[in-house]
Short mmCIF file of C-alpha atoms in Angstrom, two decimals:
data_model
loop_
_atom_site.label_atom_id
_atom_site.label_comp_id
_atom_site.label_asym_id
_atom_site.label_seq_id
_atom_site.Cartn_x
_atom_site.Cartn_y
_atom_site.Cartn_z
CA UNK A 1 0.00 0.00 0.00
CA UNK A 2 3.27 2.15 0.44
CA UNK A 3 4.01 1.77 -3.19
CA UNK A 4 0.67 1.89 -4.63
CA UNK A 5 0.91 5.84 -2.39
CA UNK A 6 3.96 6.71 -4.29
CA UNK A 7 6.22 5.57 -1.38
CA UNK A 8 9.28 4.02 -2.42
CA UNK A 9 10.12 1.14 0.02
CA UNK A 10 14.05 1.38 -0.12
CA UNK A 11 14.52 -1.40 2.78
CA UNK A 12 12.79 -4.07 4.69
CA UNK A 13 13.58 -5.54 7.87
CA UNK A 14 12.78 -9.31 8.88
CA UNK A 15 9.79 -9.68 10.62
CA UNK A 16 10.25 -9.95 14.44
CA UNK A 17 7.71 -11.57 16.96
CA UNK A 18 7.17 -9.64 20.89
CA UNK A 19 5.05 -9.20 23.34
CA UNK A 20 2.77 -6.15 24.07
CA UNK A 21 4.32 -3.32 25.49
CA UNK A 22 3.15 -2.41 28.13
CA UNK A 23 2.61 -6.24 29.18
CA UNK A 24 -0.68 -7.77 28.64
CA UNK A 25 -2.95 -10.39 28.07
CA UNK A 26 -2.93 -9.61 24.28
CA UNK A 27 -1.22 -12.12 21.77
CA UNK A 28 2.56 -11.29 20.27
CA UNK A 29 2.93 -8.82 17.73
CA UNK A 30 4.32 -8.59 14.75
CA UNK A 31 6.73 -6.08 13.96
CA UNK A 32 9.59 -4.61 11.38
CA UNK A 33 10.69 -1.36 10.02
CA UNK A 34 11.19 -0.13 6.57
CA UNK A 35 13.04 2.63 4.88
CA UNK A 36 11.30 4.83 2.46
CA UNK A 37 12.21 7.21 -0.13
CA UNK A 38 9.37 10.07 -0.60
CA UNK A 39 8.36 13.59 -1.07
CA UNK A 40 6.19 13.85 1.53
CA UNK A 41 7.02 15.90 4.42
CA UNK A 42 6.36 14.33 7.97
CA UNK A 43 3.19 15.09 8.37
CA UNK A 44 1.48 14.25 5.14
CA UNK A 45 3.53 11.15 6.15
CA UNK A 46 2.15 10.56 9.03
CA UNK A 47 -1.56 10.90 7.60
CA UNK A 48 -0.97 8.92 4.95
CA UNK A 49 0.41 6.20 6.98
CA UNK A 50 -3.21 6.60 9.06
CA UNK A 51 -5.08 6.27 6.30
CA UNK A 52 -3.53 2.99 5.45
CA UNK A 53 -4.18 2.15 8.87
CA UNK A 54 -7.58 3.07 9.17
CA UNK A 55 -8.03 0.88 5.31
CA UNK A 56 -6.92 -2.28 7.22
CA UNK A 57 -9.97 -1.50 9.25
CA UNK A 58 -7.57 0.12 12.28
CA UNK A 59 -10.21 1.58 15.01
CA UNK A 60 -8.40 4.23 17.86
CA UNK A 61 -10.29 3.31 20.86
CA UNK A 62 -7.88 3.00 23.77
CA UNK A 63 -4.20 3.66 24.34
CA UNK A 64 -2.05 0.51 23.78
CA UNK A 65 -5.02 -1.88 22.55
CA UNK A 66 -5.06 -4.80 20.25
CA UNK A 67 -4.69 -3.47 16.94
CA UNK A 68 -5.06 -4.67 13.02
CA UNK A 69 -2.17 -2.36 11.84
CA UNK A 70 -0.22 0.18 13.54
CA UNK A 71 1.99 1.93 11.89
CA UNK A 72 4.82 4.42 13.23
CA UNK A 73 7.17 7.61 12.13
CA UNK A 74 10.50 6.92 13.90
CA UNK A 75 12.92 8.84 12.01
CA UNK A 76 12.60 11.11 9.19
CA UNK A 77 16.41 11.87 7.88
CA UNK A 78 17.30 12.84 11.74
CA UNK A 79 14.85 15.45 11.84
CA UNK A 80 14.43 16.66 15.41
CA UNK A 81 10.49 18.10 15.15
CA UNK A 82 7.66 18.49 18.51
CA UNK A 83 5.30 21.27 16.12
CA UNK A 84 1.58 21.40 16.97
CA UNK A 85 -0.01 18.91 15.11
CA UNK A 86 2.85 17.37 13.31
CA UNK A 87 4.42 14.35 14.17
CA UNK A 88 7.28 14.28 17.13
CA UNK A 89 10.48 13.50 15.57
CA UNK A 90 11.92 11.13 16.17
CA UNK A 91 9.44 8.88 17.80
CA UNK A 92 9.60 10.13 21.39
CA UNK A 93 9.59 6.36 22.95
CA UNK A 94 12.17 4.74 20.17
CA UNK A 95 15.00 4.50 22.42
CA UNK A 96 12.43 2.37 24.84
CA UNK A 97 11.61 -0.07 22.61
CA UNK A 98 13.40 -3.13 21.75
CA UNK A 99 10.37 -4.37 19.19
CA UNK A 100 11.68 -1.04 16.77
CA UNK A 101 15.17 -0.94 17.91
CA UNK A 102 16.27 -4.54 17.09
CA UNK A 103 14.48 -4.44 13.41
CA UNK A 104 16.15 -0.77 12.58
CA UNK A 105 19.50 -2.51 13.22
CA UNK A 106 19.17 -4.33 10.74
CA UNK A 107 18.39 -1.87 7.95
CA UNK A 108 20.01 1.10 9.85
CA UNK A 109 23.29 -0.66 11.84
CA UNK A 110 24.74 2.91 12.09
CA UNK A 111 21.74 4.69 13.51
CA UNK A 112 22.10 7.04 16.12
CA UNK A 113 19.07 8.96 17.95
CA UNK A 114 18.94 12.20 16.62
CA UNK A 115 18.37 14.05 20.04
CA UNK A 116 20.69 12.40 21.87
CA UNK A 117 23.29 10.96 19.54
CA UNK A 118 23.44 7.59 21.31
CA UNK A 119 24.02 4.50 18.83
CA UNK A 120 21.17 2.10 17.92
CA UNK A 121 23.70 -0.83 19.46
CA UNK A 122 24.01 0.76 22.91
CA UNK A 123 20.38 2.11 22.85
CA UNK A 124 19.55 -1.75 22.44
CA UNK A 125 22.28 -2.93 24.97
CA UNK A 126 20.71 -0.77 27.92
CA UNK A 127 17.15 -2.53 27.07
CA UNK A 128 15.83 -5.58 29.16
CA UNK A 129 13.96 -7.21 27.29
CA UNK A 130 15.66 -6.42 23.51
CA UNK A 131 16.17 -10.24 23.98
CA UNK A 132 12.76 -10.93 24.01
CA UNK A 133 12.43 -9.86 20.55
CA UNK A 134 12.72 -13.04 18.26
CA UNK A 135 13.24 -13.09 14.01
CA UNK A 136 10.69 -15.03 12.83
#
């Protein structure tokens, strides 16, 4: 659905299977990252990314629910961005979360957060449960 936007997925992680965060009684998720090429700016990103969402039949209900799809803006070209109604860049909870973390590593080995200019393999080595995140 990228593509057929005008979004040129440059790079695709492996698919990577871990539990809800925060805990819960909800199955595994499935999760990876991509890198795109486009001409959007972050916030026509970020809609169009919702729309795809809400086409997979995504409903926003309640903070960390089950979801269909959920897709996230973690980086865009180390942009660091908190305008009204525009997307936070990057992601403000990336560097807390081993189910993004472990798949960018493999597309984005040299990755470091653009507010703090930590690497993506430290980031992950101060996580508890980046373990817990398994290739599937």
């Amino acid at each position: 659905m990228l593509e057929n936007s005008g979004i040129l997925v440059a790079e695709s992680s492996s698919w990577y299977a871990t539990a809800p965060v925060p805990k819960s009684e909800q199955p595994d998720f499935v999760n990876g990252v991509v890198r795109v090429v486009t001409t959007l700016d972050p916030t026509s990103l970020l809609l169009l990314l919702h729309r795809i969402e809400d086409d997979f039949g995504r409903v926003r209900m309640n903070r960390n629910e089950a979801r269909v799809l959920d897709l996230d803006l973690i980086d865009y070209d180390g942009r660091v961005e908190s305008a009204e109604g525009g997307p936070i860049l990057p992601h403000p909870r990336v560097h807390e979360r081993a189910f993004v973390l472990v798949p960018l590593h493999e597309i984005a080995p040299g990755w470091r957060h653009p507010v703090t200019g930590v690497g993506i393999d430290a980031l992950i080595r101060d996580l508890p449960d980046a373990n817990d995140v398994k290739r599937l």
